[in-house]
Amino acid sequence: MLPGWALGVMPLEPLADALRQDLPGWEITLLDYAALTSPEGGRLACHDVDAWLAALDRELPDGTWLCGWSLGGMLATALAARRGQRTPGLITLAANASFVARQGWPAAMAAETFAAFRQGFQRAPARTLERFAQLVAQQGNAPRRPAGSRLARELCVACADTPQEQALAGLALLETLDLRETLGLLSAAQLHLFAADDALVPGGACEAVTDCLPAAGRAERIAAAGHAFPLERASEVAARLVAFITSNRVEHADVGSRP
């Protein structure tokens, strides 16, 4: 499981715990980007997508199901393409095919908004991360909920542990990754979950991603949920993931799906 931008593994721990209960005997690994190293041995903080994919590929055994939240889902998708038959299944959570809007892909964050966010992070990282945590916890344009405010504070604490240079590299990845064609070429089983009221990934991304998928791929929307649905709705999300994995395991057993 690959986390979202600047959030570390903490927000995905409830989902990982739920999966461990529902998939006994499986190894559920939360991969912390801060633990990744470059070929030279230092912390991975470059802006090169291929370097990140190479580091992830070294870290994970063949036959691993890949799951990722937001940026993690985009990296998982690119890694699945790199690994080919070595990846039996791919699951993404609130992950767009292109996080930034580009020609032919309007269902994404406006390029001007993204550029302003990156500039704000460079100038005032703590204040920008606080605003980011609020957006993750938000449900659409609804008034701030008490539970959402508590969650935003928890996420802000999680953000504080992310090295700034690695967070900047993550922003470069979000801007660079364009997976529209990749989704249609994957041999792995695919499930893509979106939130109906996501403040960071527009609702139209679910339909747009659906149009990119092969016939067997699935994209679904979770009602009354924001970008933080993997944390706030961990049990429900785990049940969806387990049902999908269980239904697809048999046909991929030859590439080492576990236990």
C-alpha positions as a Markdown table, in Angstrom:
| # | Residue | x | y | z |
|---|---|---|---|---|
| 1 | Met | 0.0 | 0.0 | 0.0 |
| 2 | Leu | 1.4 | 3.3 | -1.1 |
| 3 | Pro | 0.4 | 6.5 | 0.8 |
| 4 | Gly | -0.7 | 9.9 | -0.5 |
| 5 | Trp | 1.4 | 13.0 | -1.0 |
| 6 | Ala | 3.2 | 14.2 | 2.2 |
| 7 | Leu | 1.0 | 12.1 | 4.5 |
| 8 | Gly | 3.2 | 9.2 | 5.4 |
| 9 | Val | 1.7 | 5.8 | 6.3 |
| 10 | Met | -0.3 | 6.8 | 9.4 |
| 11 | Pro | -3.6 | 7.6 | 7.7 |
| 12 | Leu | -3.6 | 4.2 | 6.0 |
| 13 | Glu | -3.1 | 2.2 | 9.2 |
| 14 | Pro | -6.8 | 1.7 | 9.9 |
| 15 | Leu | -7.3 | 0.3 | 6.4 |
| 16 | Ala | -4.3 | -1.9 | 6.7 |
| 17 | Asp | -5.6 | -3.2 | 10.0 |
| 18 | Ala | -9.0 | -3.9 | 8.5 |
| 19 | Leu | -7.4 | -5.8 | 5.6 |
| 20 | Arg | -5.3 | -7.9 | 8.0 |
| 21 | Gln | -8.5 | -9.0 | 9.7 |
| 22 | Asp | -10.2 | -9.8 | 6.4 |
| 23 | Leu | -7.3 | -11.4 | 4.6 |
| 24 | Pro | -5.7 | -13.7 | 7.2 |
| 25 | Gly | -2.4 | -15.0 | 6.2 |
| 26 | Trp | -1.7 | -12.1 | 3.9 |
| 27 | Glu | 1.2 | -9.7 | 4.4 |
| 28 | Ile | -0.1 | -6.1 | 4.3 |
| 29 | Thr | 2.8 | -3.7 | 3.9 |
| 30 | Leu | 2.5 | 0.1 | 4.2 |
| 31 | Leu | 5.5 | 1.5 | 2.3 |
| 32 | Asp | 6.9 | 4.7 | 3.7 |
| 33 | Tyr | 8.4 | 6.9 | 0.9 |
| 34 | Ala | 10.9 | 8.3 | 3.5 |
| 35 | Ala | 12.5 | 4.8 | 3.7 |
| 36 | Leu | 13.1 | 4.6 | -0.1 |
| 37 | Thr | 16.7 | 5.1 | -1.2 |
| 38 | Ser | 18.3 | 6.2 | -4.4 |
| 39 | Pro | 20.8 | 3.9 | -6.2 |
| 40 | Glu | 23.6 | 6.0 | -4.6 |
| 41 | Gly | 22.2 | 5.1 | -1.1 |
| 42 | Gly | 20.7 | 8.5 | -0.1 |
| 43 | Arg | 17.1 | 9.5 | 0.5 |
| 44 | Leu | 15.0 | 9.3 | -2.6 |
| 45 | Ala | 14.0 | 13.0 | -3.3 |
| 46 | Cys | 14.6 | 13.4 | -7.0 |
| 47 | His | 11.9 | 14.6 | -9.4 |
| 48 | Asp | 12.4 | 11.6 | -11.8 |
| 49 | Val | 9.5 | 9.3 | -12.1 |
| 50 | Asp | 11.6 | 6.4 | -13.4 |
| 51 | Ala | 13.9 | 6.7 | -10.3 |
| 52 | Trp | 10.9 | 6.4 | -8.0 |
| 53 | Leu | 9.5 | 3.4 | -9.9 |
| 54 | Ala | 12.9 | 1.7 | -9.8 |
| 55 | Ala | 13.1 | 2.2 | -6.0 |
| 56 | Leu | 9.6 | 0.8 | -5.5 |
| 57 | Asp | 10.4 | -2.1 | -7.8 |
| 58 | Arg | 13.4 | -3.0 | -5.8 |
| 59 | Glu | 11.5 | -2.8 | -2.5 |
| 60 | Leu | 8.5 | -5.0 | -3.4 |
| 61 | Pro | 8.5 | -8.8 | -4.2 |
| 62 | Asp | 7.0 | -10.1 | -7.5 |
| 63 | Gly | 3.4 | -11.2 | -7.3 |
| 64 | Thr | 2.4 | -8.3 | -5.0 |
| 65 | Trp | -1.0 | -6.7 | -5.3 |
| 66 | Leu | -0.5 | -2.9 | -5.5 |
| 67 | Cys | -2.8 | -0.5 | -3.8 |
| 68 | Gly | -2.3 | 3.3 | -3.4 |
| 69 | Trp | -4.0 | 6.4 | -2.2 |
| 70 | Ser | -3.9 | 9.6 | -4.4 |
| 71 | Leu | -0.3 | 10.0 | -5.4 |
| 72 | Gly | 0.3 | 6.5 | -4.2 |
| 73 | Gly | -2.4 | 5.2 | -6.5 |
| 74 | Met | -0.8 | 7.0 | -9.5 |
| 75 | Leu | 2.6 | 5.5 | -8.6 |
| 76 | Ala | 1.1 | 2.0 | -8.1 |
| 77 | Thr | -0.5 | 2.3 | -11.6 |
| 78 | Ala | 2.8 | 3.3 | -13.2 |
| 79 | Leu | 4.6 | 0.5 | -11.3 |
| 80 | Ala | 2.0 | -2.0 | -12.4 |
| 81 | Ala | 2.8 | -1.0 | -16.0 |
| 82 | Arg | 6.5 | -1.4 | -15.4 |
| 83 | Arg | 6.1 | -4.8 | -13.8 |
| 84 | Gly | 3.6 | -6.2 | -16.3 |
| 85 | Gln | 2.7 | -9.8 | -15.5 |
| 86 | Arg | 4.5 | -9.6 | -12.1 |
| 87 | Thr | 1.5 | -7.6 | -10.8 |
| 88 | Pro | -1.7 | -9.6 | -10.4 |
| 89 | Gly | -3.9 | -6.7 | -9.4 |
| 90 | Leu | -4.1 | -2.9 | -8.9 |
| 91 | Ile | -6.3 | -0.9 | -6.6 |
| 92 | Thr | -6.3 | 2.9 | -6.4 |
| 93 | Leu | -8.1 | 5.1 | -3.9 |
| 94 | Ala | -8.9 | 8.7 | -5.0 |
| 95 | Ala | -6.2 | 8.6 | -7.6 |
| 96 | Asn | -6.7 | 10.5 | -10.9 |
| 97 | Ala | -5.2 | 9.4 | -14.2 |
| 98 | Ser | -3.7 | 13.0 | -14.3 |
| 99 | Phe | -3.8 | 15.0 | -11.1 |
| 100 | Val | -3.4 | 18.2 | -13.1 |
| 101 | Ala | -5.7 | 19.2 | -15.8 |
| 102 | Arg | -4.3 | 19.0 | -19.3 |
| 103 | Gln | -5.6 | 19.0 | -22.9 |
| 104 | Gly | -8.3 | 16.3 | -23.2 |
| 105 | Trp | -8.5 | 15.8 | -19.4 |
| 106 | Pro | -10.5 | 18.6 | -17.7 |
| 107 | Ala | -11.5 | 16.4 | -14.7 |
| 108 | Ala | -8.5 | 17.4 | -12.6 |
| 109 | Met | -7.0 | 20.2 | -10.6 |
| 110 | Ala | -6.5 | 23.4 | -12.7 |
| 111 | Ala | -2.8 | 23.9 | -13.6 |
| 112 | Glu | -2.9 | 27.4 | -12.1 |
| 113 | Thr | -4.3 | 26.1 | -8.8 |
| 114 | Phe | -1.6 | 23.4 | -8.6 |
| 115 | Ala | 1.2 | 26.0 | -9.4 |
| 116 | Ala | -0.1 | 28.3 | -6.7 |
| 117 | Phe | -0.1 | 25.4 | -4.2 |
| 118 | Arg | 3.4 | 24.4 | -5.0 |
| 119 | Gln | 4.6 | 28.0 | -4.7 |
| 120 | Gly | 2.8 | 28.3 | -1.4 |
| 121 | Phe | 4.5 | 25.1 | -0.1 |
| 122 | Gln | 7.9 | 26.5 | -1.1 |
| 123 | Arg | 7.3 | 29.8 | 0.7 |
| 124 | Ala | 5.3 | 28.6 | 3.7 |
| 125 | Pro | 5.4 | 24.8 | 4.0 |
| 126 | Ala | 3.7 | 24.6 | 7.4 |
| 127 | Arg | 0.7 | 26.8 | 6.5 |
| 128 | Thr | 0.3 | 25.1 | 3.1 |
| 129 | Leu | 0.3 | 21.6 | 4.7 |
| 130 | Glu | -2.3 | 22.7 | 7.2 |
| 131 | Arg | -4.5 | 23.9 | 4.3 |
| 132 | Phe | -3.8 | 20.6 | 2.4 |
| 133 | Ala | -4.9 | 18.6 | 5.5 |
| 134 | Gln | -8.1 | 20.6 | 5.6 |
| 135 | Leu | -8.8 | 19.8 | 2.0 |
| 136 | Val | -8.1 | 16.1 | 2.4 |
| 137 | Ala | -10.6 | 16.0 | 5.4 |
| 138 | Gln | -13.2 | 18.1 | 3.6 |
| 139 | Gln | -16.3 | 16.7 | 1.9 |
| 140 | Gly | -17.0 | 18.9 | -1.2 |
| 141 | Asn | -18.1 | 22.4 | -0.3 |
| 142 | Ala | -20.0 | 21.3 | 2.8 |
| 143 | Pro | -19.5 | 23.3 | 6.1 |
| 144 | Arg | -16.6 | 22.1 | 8.2 |
| 145 | Arg | -17.7 | 19.1 | 10.3 |
| 146 | Pro | -16.4 | 18.5 | 13.9 |
| 147 | Ala | -15.1 | 15.1 | 12.8 |
| 148 | Gly | -13.5 | 16.7 | 9.7 |
| 149 | Ser | -11.7 | 19.3 | 11.9 |
| 150 | Arg | -10.3 | 16.5 | 14.1 |
| 151 | Leu | -9.2 | 14.6 | 11.1 |
| 152 | Ala | -7.5 | 17.6 | 9.6 |
| 153 | Arg | -5.5 | 18.1 | 12.8 |
| 154 | Glu | -4.5 | 14.5 | 12.7 |
| 155 | Leu | -3.4 | 14.7 | 9.1 |
| 156 | Cys | -1.5 | 17.9 | 9.7 |
| 157 | Val | 0.5 | 16.1 | 12.4 |
| 158 | Ala | 1.2 | 13.3 | 9.9 |
| 159 | Cys | 2.4 | 15.8 | 7.3 |
| 160 | Ala | 4.9 | 17.3 | 9.7 |
| 161 | Asp | 7.0 | 14.1 | 9.5 |
| 162 | Thr | 7.5 | 14.3 | 5.7 |
| 163 | Pro | 10.9 | 15.6 | 4.6 |
| 164 | Gln | 10.4 | 18.8 | 2.6 |
| 165 | Glu | 12.6 | 17.8 | -0.2 |
| 166 | Gln | 10.7 | 14.6 | -0.7 |
| 167 | Ala | 7.4 | 16.4 | -0.5 |
| 168 | Leu | 8.6 | 18.7 | -3.3 |
| 169 | Ala | 9.6 | 15.7 | -5.3 |
| 170 | Gly | 6.1 | 14.3 | -4.8 |
| 171 | Leu | 4.6 | 17.5 | -6.2 |
| 172 | Ala | 6.8 | 17.1 | -9.3 |
| 173 | Leu | 5.5 | 13.5 | -9.7 |
| 174 | Leu | 1.9 | 14.7 | -9.4 |
| 175 | Glu | 2.5 | 17.3 | -12.1 |
| 176 | Thr | 4.3 | 14.9 | -14.4 |
| 177 | Leu | 2.4 | 11.6 | -14.2 |
| 178 | Asp | -0.1 | 11.1 | -17.1 |
| 179 | Leu | -1.6 | 7.6 | -16.9 |
| 180 | Arg | -4.5 | 7.9 | -19.4 |
| 181 | Glu | -3.0 | 5.5 | -21.9 |
| 182 | Thr | -1.4 | 3.3 | -19.2 |
| 183 | Leu | -4.7 | 2.3 | -17.7 |
| 184 | Gly | -5.9 | 0.8 | -20.9 |
| 185 | Leu | -2.8 | -1.3 | -21.4 |
| 186 | Leu | -2.5 | -3.0 | -18.0 |
| 187 | Ser | -2.9 | -6.7 | -17.8 |
| 188 | Ala | -3.5 | -6.6 | -14.1 |
| 189 | Ala | -7.0 | -6.7 | -12.6 |
| 190 | Gln | -8.0 | -3.1 | -11.8 |
| 191 | Leu | -10.3 | -1.4 | -9.3 |
| 192 | His | -10.4 | 2.4 | -8.9 |
| 193 | Leu | -12.4 | 4.0 | -6.1 |
| 194 | Phe | -13.3 | 7.6 | -6.0 |
| 195 | Ala | -15.1 | 9.9 | -3.5 |
| 196 | Ala | -18.2 | 11.6 | -4.6 |
| 197 | Asp | -17.4 | 14.8 | -2.6 |
| 198 | Asp | -13.6 | 15.0 | -3.0 |
| 199 | Ala | -12.1 | 18.5 | -2.7 |
| 200 | Leu | -8.9 | 17.5 | -4.5 |
| 201 | Val | -10.0 | 15.1 | -7.3 |
| 202 | Pro | -13.1 | 16.2 | -9.2 |
| 203 | Gly | -16.1 | 13.8 | -9.3 |
| 204 | Gly | -15.9 | 13.6 | -13.1 |
| 205 | Ala | -12.6 | 11.7 | -12.8 |
| 206 | Cys | -14.5 | 8.5 | -12.1 |
| 207 | Glu | -16.2 | 8.6 | -15.4 |
| 208 | Ala | -13.1 | 9.8 | -17.2 |
| 209 | Val | -11.0 | 6.9 | -15.7 |
| 210 | Thr | -13.8 | 4.4 | -16.6 |
| 211 | Asp | -13.4 | 5.5 | -20.3 |
| 212 | Cys | -9.7 | 4.7 | -20.1 |
| 213 | Leu | -10.1 | 1.2 | -18.7 |
| 214 | Pro | -10.1 | -2.2 | -20.5 |
| 215 | Ala | -13.4 | -4.1 | -20.4 |
| 216 | Ala | -12.6 | -5.9 | -17.2 |
| 217 | Gly | -11.5 | -2.8 | -15.3 |
| 218 | Arg | -13.8 | -1.1 | -12.8 |
| 219 | Ala | -14.1 | 2.4 | -11.4 |
| 220 | Glu | -16.6 | 3.1 | -8.6 |
| 221 | Arg | -17.7 | 6.2 | -6.6 |
| 222 | Ile | -18.3 | 6.2 | -2.9 |
| 223 | Ala | -21.2 | 8.4 | -1.9 |
| 224 | Ala | -20.9 | 11.1 | 0.8 |
| 225 | Ala | -17.2 | 10.8 | 1.1 |
| 226 | Gly | -14.2 | 13.1 | 0.7 |
| 227 | His | -10.5 | 12.5 | -0.2 |
| 228 | Ala | -9.9 | 10.9 | 3.2 |
| 229 | Phe | -12.4 | 8.0 | 2.7 |
| 230 | Pro | -9.6 | 5.3 | 3.0 |
| 231 | Leu | -9.3 | 6.5 | 6.6 |
| 232 | Glu | -12.8 | 7.6 | 7.5 |
| 233 | Arg | -14.5 | 4.5 | 5.9 |
| 234 | Ala | -11.7 | 2.0 | 6.4 |
| 235 | Ser | -14.0 | -1.0 | 7.1 |
| 236 | Glu | -16.2 | -0.4 | 4.1 |
| 237 | Val | -13.2 | 0.2 | 1.8 |
| 238 | Ala | -11.5 | -2.9 | 3.1 |
| 239 | Ala | -14.6 | -5.0 | 2.4 |
| 240 | Arg | -14.7 | -3.6 | -1.2 |
| 241 | Leu | -11.0 | -4.4 | -1.7 |
| 242 | Val | -11.3 | -7.9 | -0.3 |
| 243 | Ala | -14.3 | -8.7 | -2.5 |
| 244 | Phe | -12.3 | -7.6 | -5.5 |
| 245 | Ile | -9.2 | -9.4 | -4.6 |
| 246 | Thr | -11.0 | -12.6 | -3.8 |
| 247 | Ser | -12.9 | -12.5 | -7.1 |
| 248 | Asn | -9.7 | -12.1 | -9.1 |
| 249 | Arg | -7.2 | -14.3 | -7.2 |
| 250 | Val | -7.7 | -17.6 | -9.0 |
| 251 | Glu | -6.9 | -16.4 | -12.5 |
| 252 | His | -3.7 | -14.8 | -11.3 |
| 253 | Ala | -2.5 | -17.6 | -9.0 |
| 254 | Asp | 0.4 | -18.5 | -11.3 |
| 255 | Val | 2.2 | -15.1 | -10.6 |
| 256 | Gly | 2.4 | -15.6 | -6.9 |
| 257 | Ser | -0.6 | -13.8 | -5.3 |
| 258 | Arg | -0.5 | -14.5 | -1.6 |
| 259 | Pro | -0.8 | -16.1 | 0.9 |
